[in-house]
CSV table of C-alpha atoms in Angstrom, one decimal:
chain,number,residue,atom,x,y,z
Z,1,UNK,CA,22.0,10.4,26.7
Z,2,UNK,CA,22.4,9.9,30.4
Z,3,UNK,CA,19.4,10.8,32.6
Z,4,UNK,CA,20.3,12.8,35.8
Z,5,UNK,CA,16.8,12.2,37.2
Z,6,UNK,CA,16.5,8.5,36.9
Z,7,UNK,CA,14.7,6.5,34.2
Z,8,UNK,CA,16.1,5.4,30.9
Z,9,UNK,CA,19.8,6.1,30.4
Z,10,UNK,CA,22.2,5.5,27.5
Z,11,UNK,CA,25.7,6.0,28.9
Z,12,UNK,CA,28.8,6.5,26.6
Z,13,UNK,CA,29.6,3.3,24.8
Z,14,UNK,CA,26.0,2.1,24.6
Z,15,UNK,CA,25.2,0.7,21.2
Z,16,UNK,CA,21.8,1.8,20.0
Z,17,UNK,CA,19.9,-0.1,17.3
Z,18,UNK,CA,18.0,2.1,14.9
Z,19,UNK,CA,15.4,1.1,12.3
Z,20,UNK,CA,15.7,3.5,9.4
Z,21,UNK,CA,12.5,2.2,7.9
Z,22,UNK,CA,10.5,3.5,10.9
Z,23,UNK,CA,10.4,7.3,10.8
Z,24,UNK,CA,6.9,8.0,12.1
Z,25,UNK,CA,6.4,11.1,14.2
Z,26,UNK,CA,5.2,9.4,17.4
Z,27,UNK,CA,5.4,11.3,20.8
Z,28,UNK,CA,7.7,9.5,23.2
Z,29,UNK,CA,9.7,7.7,20.5
Z,30,UNK,CA,13.5,7.8,20.8
Z,31,UNK,CA,14.8,8.9,17.4
Z,32,UNK,CA,17.8,10.0,15.5
Z,33,UNK,CA,17.2,13.2,13.7
Z,34,UNK,CA,19.3,15.3,11.3
Z,35,UNK,CA,19.0,19.1,11.9
Z,36,UNK,CA,18.6,20.9,8.5
Z,37,UNK,CA,20.7,24.0,9.3
Z,38,UNK,CA,23.8,22.3,10.8
Z,39,UNK,CA,23.4,18.7,9.4
Z,40,UNK,CA,24.1,17.6,13.0
Z,41,UNK,CA,22.6,14.2,13.9
Z,42,UNK,CA,21.1,14.0,17.4
Z,43,UNK,CA,19.6,11.2,19.6
Z,44,UNK,CA,16.5,12.5,21.4
Z,45,UNK,CA,13.0,11.8,22.5
Z,46,UNK,CA,10.3,13.1,20.2
Z,47,UNK,CA,7.5,15.2,21.6
Z,48,UNK,CA,4.6,16.7,19.8
Z,49,UNK,CA,2.4,19.3,21.6
Z,50,UNK,CA,-0.2,21.5,20.0
Z,51,UNK,CA,1.1,20.8,16.5
Z,52,UNK,CA,4.7,21.7,17.4
Z,53,UNK,CA,7.5,19.2,17.3
Z,54,UNK,CA,10.3,19.1,19.9
Z,55,UNK,CA,13.4,16.9,20.4
Z,56,UNK,CA,13.9,16.5,24.1
Z,57,UNK,CA,17.1,15.2,25.6
Z,58,UNK,CA,17.0,12.6,28.4
Z,59,UNK,CA,19.8,14.6,30.1
Z,60,UNK,CA,18.2,17.8,31.3
Z,61,UNK,CA,21.5,19.7,31.0
Z,62,UNK,CA,21.0,19.9,27.3
Z,63,UNK,CA,18.4,22.1,25.6
Z,64,UNK,CA,15.1,21.1,24.1
Z,65,UNK,CA,15.2,21.6,20.3
Z,66,UNK,CA,12.0,23.1,18.8
Z,67,UNK,CA,11.6,22.1,15.2
Z,68,UNK,CA,9.8,24.3,12.8
Z,69,UNK,CA,10.6,22.4,9.6
Z,70,UNK,CA,14.2,22.0,10.3
Z,71,UNK,CA,14.8,18.3,10.9
Z,72,UNK,CA,14.5,14.9,9.3
Z,73,UNK,CA,13.9,11.8,11.3
Z,74,UNK,CA,16.6,9.3,10.3
Z,75,UNK,CA,15.1,6.4,12.2
Z,76,UNK,CA,13.6,5.1,15.4
Z,77,UNK,CA,15.6,3.4,18.2
Z,78,UNK,CA,14.5,-0.2,18.6
Z,79,UNK,CA,16.9,-1.4,21.3
Z,80,UNK,CA,20.2,-0.8,23.0
Z,81,UNK,CA,23.1,-2.8,24.4
Z,82,UNK,CA,25.1,-1.3,27.2
Z,83,UNK,CA,28.7,-2.3,27.1
Z,84,UNK,CA,30.3,-3.4,30.4
């Protein structure tokens, strides 16, 4: 996830460290989620607004994913190491 507007970025080759024990639904958390319909795993920022859950990309060229009941949080990102 590379931000086009500044802020946190995770360029290709970045290692992310995910804690599979932490799957709390907390707004702003960076998470890995498995989409139920496609079984695709995605790395996004979690956002909860008015009882609805969204997975928002850091890169604004990608769409926001609205989740009805169609995703499982695999884990929460706890750190990253950018390779040089």
